Amino acid sequence: MLNTIILITFGALSLSLVAGLIRLMIGPSLPDRVVALDLIAYILIAFIATYCVFTDTSDFIDAAIVVALIAFLGTTAFARYVLKAGQNSTDDKI
Amino acid sequence: MSEIFIAILLLSGSFFVVVAAIGVLRLPDLMMKMHASTKAGTLGAGLTLLAVSVAFDEISVLTRVIATILFLLLTAPIAAHLIARSAYYVGMDLWENTIIDELKNERAENNSATNGVTAEMNSKEESDAR
């Protein structure tokens, strides 16, 4: 029973990962992309936690901590960059 | 018994993560996208992490899970505030049906100030190039 639940969770998390990647690609401005990256980090943390339950190993929790740390540092750096780069960075059409 | 707890925590966690992803994909402006990803995303990740602590039933795992959740709860609002602030002052467009924008005057002042700073920087770069 738990295995089915875990597979459903993996499927839902993969779908939301696809949604985050779509927003990362089409996001009309740089801050939209940064928010999408933030969301992808949260989904990754949930993914790692589900994988821990799935494989019955608790070692990957440390990886979740590291992902949370890197996501925070990355968002902070991007916020500084957006503020410094100014108007030009927000209407990129890449 | 604990399997039922794990199942409930996993399902509700993934539900909130899906809600966050749909919000980021569909909502019209940056502030709303950020509100979806920060709140629902943190709740979803936290619930999934709690499922791990129920599944293992060890004090070391519980400590690490609580540390991760606390870290998420501390940093998610700070990161969202930082990116919202810089996007707003750089001149992000709000949704057309936004009712109130209390920082409008401050943004105009700040915009002229930062434009002055960038103009100074540009002239400095030019003189450096010479």
mmCIF file of C-alpha atoms in Angstrom:
data_model
loop_
_atom_site.group_PDB
_atom_site.id
_atom_site.type_symbol
_atom_site.label_atom_id
_atom_site.label_comp_id
_atom_site.label_asym_id
_atom_site.label_seq_id
_atom_site.Cartn_x
_atom_site.Cartn_y
_atom_site.Cartn_z
ATOM 1 C CA MET A 1 0.000 0.000 0.000
ATOM 2 C CA LEU A 2 2.794 2.390 0.945
ATOM 3 C CA ASN A 3 4.643 1.604 -2.289
ATOM 4 C CA THR A 4 1.678 2.754 -4.376
ATOM 5 C CA ILE A 5 1.432 5.947 -2.325
ATOM 6 C CA ILE A 6 5.139 6.637 -2.848
ATOM 7 C CA LEU A 7 4.800 6.097 -6.598
ATOM 8 C CA ILE A 8 1.839 8.501 -6.715
ATOM 9 C CA THR A 9 3.949 11.045 -4.806
ATOM 10 C CA PHE A 10 6.822 10.635 -7.256
ATOM 11 C CA GLY A 11 4.430 11.197 -10.153
ATOM 12 C CA ALA A 12 2.922 14.341 -8.641
ATOM 13 C CA LEU A 13 6.371 15.753 -7.809
ATOM 14 C CA SER A 14 7.572 15.046 -11.366
ATOM 15 C CA LEU A 15 4.554 16.863 -12.804
ATOM 16 C CA SER A 16 5.259 19.908 -10.642
ATOM 17 C CA LEU A 17 8.933 19.754 -11.675
ATOM 18 C CA VAL A 18 7.787 19.954 -15.308
ATOM 19 C CA ALA A 19 5.567 22.954 -14.445
ATOM 20 C CA GLY A 20 8.497 24.694 -12.749
ATOM 21 C CA LEU A 21 10.758 24.030 -15.751
ATOM 22 C CA ILE A 22 8.130 25.437 -18.143
ATOM 23 C CA ARG A 23 7.963 28.622 -16.035
ATOM 24 C CA LEU A 24 11.770 28.709 -15.972
ATOM 25 C CA MET A 25 11.855 28.630 -19.774
ATOM 26 C CA ILE A 26 8.976 30.947 -20.678
ATOM 27 C CA GLY A 27 9.166 33.280 -17.669
ATOM 28 C CA PRO A 28 8.899 36.719 -19.253
ATOM 29 C CA SER A 29 11.346 38.385 -16.861
ATOM 30 C CA LEU A 30 14.414 37.473 -14.835
ATOM 31 C CA PRO A 31 12.646 37.559 -11.403
ATOM 32 C CA ASP A 32 10.053 35.084 -12.741
ATOM 33 C CA ARG A 33 12.875 32.685 -13.549
ATOM 34 C CA VAL A 34 14.394 33.165 -10.104
ATOM 35 C CA VAL A 35 11.042 32.303 -8.489
ATOM 36 C CA ALA A 36 10.850 29.208 -10.695
ATOM 37 C CA LEU A 37 14.338 28.165 -9.538
ATOM 38 C CA ASP A 38 13.227 28.613 -5.927
ATOM 39 C CA LEU A 39 10.205 26.401 -6.536
ATOM 40 C CA ILE A 40 12.375 23.761 -8.220
ATOM 41 C CA ALA A 41 14.574 23.692 -5.103
ATOM 42 C CA TYR A 42 11.521 23.067 -2.889
ATOM 43 C CA ILE A 43 10.324 20.293 -5.199
ATOM 44 C CA LEU A 44 13.821 18.794 -5.086
ATOM 45 C CA ILE A 45 13.743 18.750 -1.278
ATOM 46 C CA ALA A 46 10.383 16.969 -1.317
ATOM 47 C CA PHE A 47 11.766 14.549 -3.926
ATOM 48 C CA ILE A 48 14.788 13.702 -1.771
ATOM 49 C CA ALA A 49 12.550 13.137 1.266
ATOM 50 C CA THR A 50 10.261 10.810 -0.701
ATOM 51 C CA TYR A 51 13.301 8.962 -2.020
ATOM 52 C CA CYS A 52 14.476 8.451 1.575
ATOM 53 C CA VAL A 53 11.179 6.765 2.447
ATOM 54 C CA PHE A 54 11.286 4.765 -0.802
ATOM 55 C CA THR A 55 14.775 3.297 -0.346
ATOM 56 C CA ASP A 56 14.670 3.090 3.476
ATOM 57 C CA THR A 57 17.959 5.005 3.846
ATOM 58 C CA SER A 58 18.104 8.160 5.917
ATOM 59 C CA ASP A 59 21.430 9.461 4.563
ATOM 60 C CA PHE A 60 19.911 11.640 1.858
ATOM 61 C CA ILE A 61 18.386 14.047 4.397
ATOM 62 C CA ASP A 62 21.772 15.802 4.481
ATOM 63 C CA ALA A 63 21.460 16.356 0.730
ATOM 64 C CA ALA A 64 18.088 18.022 1.370
ATOM 65 C CA ILE A 65 19.724 20.398 3.877
ATOM 66 C CA VAL A 66 22.425 21.287 1.338
ATOM 67 C CA VAL A 67 19.853 21.913 -1.409
ATOM 68 C CA ALA A 68 17.910 24.245 0.904
ATOM 69 C CA LEU A 69 21.103 26.159 1.737
ATOM 70 C CA ILE A 70 22.182 26.517 -1.889
ATOM 71 C CA ALA A 71 18.697 27.621 -2.960
ATOM 72 C CA PHE A 72 18.694 30.391 -0.357
ATOM 73 C CA LEU A 73 22.171 31.596 -1.305
ATOM 74 C CA GLY A 74 21.321 31.496 -5.011
ATOM 75 C CA THR A 75 18.114 33.477 -4.561
ATOM 76 C CA THR A 76 19.926 36.083 -2.462
ATOM 77 C CA ALA A 77 22.656 36.456 -5.065
ATOM 78 C CA PHE A 78 20.089 36.739 -7.862
ATOM 79 C CA ALA A 79 18.187 39.410 -5.930
ATOM 80 C CA ARG A 80 21.383 41.458 -5.621
ATOM 81 C CA TYR A 81 22.037 40.935 -9.319
ATOM 82 C CA VAL A 82 18.528 42.058 -10.325
ATOM 83 C CA LEU A 83 18.886 45.192 -8.205
ATOM 84 C CA LYS A 84 22.333 46.021 -9.629
ATOM 85 C CA ALA A 85 21.616 45.156 -13.238
ATOM 86 C CA GLY A 86 18.497 47.323 -13.192
ATOM 87 C CA GLN A 87 15.786 47.709 -15.769
ATOM 88 C CA ASN A 88 17.667 46.039 -18.597
ATOM 89 C CA SER A 89 17.638 42.650 -16.914
ATOM 90 C CA THR A 90 13.877 42.410 -16.404
ATOM 91 C CA ASP A 91 12.648 42.416 -19.999
ATOM 92 C CA ASP A 92 15.024 39.923 -21.512
ATOM 93 C CA LYS A 93 13.598 37.893 -24.348
ATOM 94 C CA ILE A 94 15.827 34.852 -24.335
ATOM 95 C CA MET B 1 -0.497 2.378 11.880
ATOM 96 C CA SER B 2 2.534 4.504 11.119
ATOM 97 C CA GLU B 3 2.171 3.541 7.458
ATOM 98 C CA ILE B 4 -1.126 5.399 7.367
ATOM 99 C CA PHE B 5 0.552 8.466 8.891
ATOM 100 C CA ILE B 6 3.355 8.301 6.322
ATOM 101 C CA ALA B 7 0.845 7.943 3.491
ATOM 102 C CA ILE B 8 -1.206 10.916 4.676
ATOM 103 C CA LEU B 9 1.889 13.102 5.119
ATOM 104 C CA LEU B 10 3.323 12.150 1.713
ATOM 105 C CA LEU B 11 0.046 12.690 -0.123
ATOM 106 C CA SER B 12 -0.709 16.047 1.517
ATOM 107 C CA GLY B 13 2.884 17.199 0.978
ATOM 108 C CA SER B 14 2.860 16.344 -2.705
ATOM 109 C CA PHE B 15 -0.597 17.935 -3.019
ATOM 110 C CA PHE B 16 0.728 21.251 -1.686
ATOM 111 C CA VAL B 17 3.795 21.056 -3.934
ATOM 112 C CA VAL B 18 1.525 20.520 -6.953
ATOM 113 C CA VAL B 19 -0.580 23.518 -5.852
ATOM 114 C CA ALA B 20 2.587 25.620 -5.664
ATOM 115 C CA ALA B 21 3.694 24.506 -9.126
ATOM 116 C CA ILE B 22 0.281 25.239 -10.656
ATOM 117 C CA GLY B 23 0.335 28.654 -8.987
ATOM 118 C CA VAL B 24 3.776 29.493 -10.351
ATOM 119 C CA LEU B 25 2.712 28.349 -13.805
ATOM 120 C CA ARG B 26 -0.682 30.077 -13.992
ATOM 121 C CA LEU B 27 -0.814 33.186 -11.796
ATOM 122 C CA PRO B 28 -0.515 36.486 -13.674
ATOM 123 C CA ASP B 29 2.175 38.518 -11.897
ATOM 124 C CA LEU B 30 5.411 38.030 -10.006
ATOM 125 C CA MET B 31 4.074 38.784 -6.521
ATOM 126 C CA MET B 32 1.306 36.191 -6.865
ATOM 127 C CA LYS B 33 3.702 33.601 -8.283
ATOM 128 C CA MET B 34 6.015 34.184 -5.365
ATOM 129 C CA HIS B 35 3.190 33.917 -2.854
ATOM 130 C CA ALA B 36 2.261 30.527 -4.327
ATOM 131 C CA SER B 37 5.778 29.128 -4.428
ATOM 132 C CA THR B 38 6.881 30.390 -1.009
ATOM 133 C CA LYS B 39 3.926 29.385 1.141
ATOM 134 C CA ALA B 40 2.586 26.257 -0.539
ATOM 135 C CA GLY B 41 6.074 25.089 -1.524
ATOM 136 C CA THR B 42 7.451 25.370 2.011
ATOM 137 C CA LEU B 43 4.428 23.589 3.467
ATOM 138 C CA GLY B 44 4.675 20.773 0.916
ATOM 139 C CA ALA B 45 8.403 20.224 1.428
ATOM 140 C CA GLY B 46 7.954 20.368 5.211
ATOM 141 C CA LEU B 47 5.165 17.791 5.237
ATOM 142 C CA THR B 48 7.185 15.421 3.047
ATOM 143 C CA LEU B 49 10.162 15.805 5.375
ATOM 144 C CA LEU B 50 7.925 15.032 8.355
ATOM 145 C CA ALA B 51 6.939 11.794 6.606
ATOM 146 C CA VAL B 52 10.629 10.807 6.679
ATOM 147 C CA SER B 53 10.866 11.405 10.418
ATOM 148 C CA VAL B 54 7.761 9.260 10.996
ATOM 149 C CA ALA B 55 9.099 6.510 8.723
ATOM 150 C CA PHE B 56 12.445 6.134 10.492
ATOM 151 C CA ASP B 57 11.566 6.682 14.129
ATOM 152 C CA GLU B 58 15.170 7.559 15.098
ATOM 153 C CA ILE B 59 16.228 10.585 17.092
ATOM 154 C CA SER B 60 19.083 11.484 14.681
ATOM 155 C CA VAL B 61 16.748 11.535 11.679
ATOM 156 C CA LEU B 62 14.195 13.556 13.634
ATOM 157 C CA THR B 63 16.841 16.146 14.552
ATOM 158 C CA ARG B 64 17.976 16.578 10.972
ATOM 159 C CA VAL B 65 14.401 16.817 9.714
ATOM 160 C CA ILE B 66 13.530 19.479 12.278
ATOM 161 C CA ALA B 67 16.709 21.396 11.408
ATOM 162 C CA THR B 68 15.822 21.325 7.703
ATOM 163 C CA ILE B 69 12.232 22.446 8.319
ATOM 164 C CA LEU B 70 13.370 25.274 10.606
ATOM 165 C CA PHE B 71 15.906 26.372 8.019
ATOM 166 C CA LEU B 72 13.252 26.371 5.295
ATOM 167 C CA LEU B 73 10.826 28.332 7.460
ATOM 168 C CA LEU B 74 13.522 30.902 8.265
ATOM 169 C CA THR B 75 14.949 31.402 4.779
ATOM 170 C CA ALA B 76 11.935 31.148 2.467
ATOM 171 C CA PRO B 77 10.344 34.474 3.541
ATOM 172 C CA ILE B 78 13.715 36.245 3.452
ATOM 173 C CA ALA B 79 14.470 35.047 -0.063
ATOM 174 C CA ALA B 80 10.959 35.919 -1.283
ATOM 175 C CA HIS B 81 11.165 39.370 0.291
ATOM 176 C CA LEU B 82 14.567 40.053 -1.289
ATOM 177 C CA ILE B 83 13.560 39.054 -4.796
ATOM 178 C CA ALA B 84 10.221 40.884 -4.539
ATOM 179 C CA ARG B 85 11.898 44.057 -3.318
ATOM 180 C CA SER B 86 14.537 44.140 -6.016
ATOM 181 C CA ALA B 87 12.043 43.268 -8.763
ATOM 182 C CA TYR B 88 9.655 45.969 -7.572
ATOM 183 C CA TYR B 89 12.266 48.700 -7.389
ATOM 184 C CA VAL B 90 13.686 47.746 -10.753
ATOM 185 C CA GLY B 91 10.277 48.454 -12.273
ATOM 186 C CA MET B 92 8.310 45.230 -12.510
ATOM 187 C CA ASP B 93 4.746 45.617 -13.825
ATOM 188 C CA LEU B 94 1.953 44.687 -11.429
ATOM 189 C CA TRP B 95 -1.192 42.904 -12.585
ATOM 190 C CA GLU B 96 -3.558 45.297 -14.385
ATOM 191 C CA ASN B 97 -6.382 44.667 -11.865
ATOM 192 C CA THR B 98 -4.213 45.437 -8.819
ATOM 193 C CA ILE B 99 -6.266 47.621 -6.487
ATOM 194 C CA ILE B 100 -3.664 49.346 -4.335
ATOM 195 C CA ASP B 101 0.061 50.032 -4.715
ATOM 196 C CA GLU B 102 1.168 51.854 -1.591
ATOM 197 C CA LEU B 103 4.842 52.169 -2.547
ATOM 198 C CA LYS B 104 4.192 53.914 -5.869
ATOM 199 C CA ASN B 105 5.746 57.270 -4.888
ATOM 200 C CA GLU B 106 8.716 55.656 -3.182
ATOM 201 C CA ARG B 107 9.392 53.557 -6.247
ATOM 202 C CA ALA B 108 9.454 56.659 -8.469
ATOM 203 C CA GLU B 109 11.979 58.350 -6.156
ATOM 204 C CA ASN B 110 14.103 55.221 -5.861
ATOM 205 C CA ASN B 111 14.030 54.706 -9.617
ATOM 206 C CA SER B 112 15.392 58.180 -10.316
ATOM 207 C CA ALA B 113 18.005 57.649 -7.593
ATOM 208 C CA THR B 114 19.213 54.337 -9.019
ATOM 209 C CA ASN B 115 19.184 55.794 -12.532
ATOM 210 C CA GLY B 116 21.468 58.510 -11.268
ATOM 211 C CA VAL B 117 23.754 55.902 -9.730
ATOM 212 C CA THR B 118 23.905 53.870 -12.941
ATOM 213 C CA ALA B 119 24.579 57.009 -14.944
ATOM 214 C CA GLU B 120 27.453 57.800 -12.598
ATOM 215 C CA MET B 121 28.761 54.257 -12.919
ATOM 216 C CA ASN B 122 28.543 54.447 -16.694
ATOM 217 C CA SER B 123 30.463 57.705 -16.832
ATOM 218 C CA LYS B 124 33.044 56.237 -14.431
ATOM 219 C CA GLU B 125 33.434 53.180 -16.655
ATOM 220 C CA GLU B 126 33.894 55.419 -19.667
ATOM 221 C CA SER B 127 36.588 57.428 -17.925
ATOM 222 C CA ASP B 128 38.253 54.189 -16.812
ATOM 223 C CA ALA B 129 38.194 52.983 -20.396
ATOM 224 C CA ARG B 130 39.945 56.130 -21.443
#
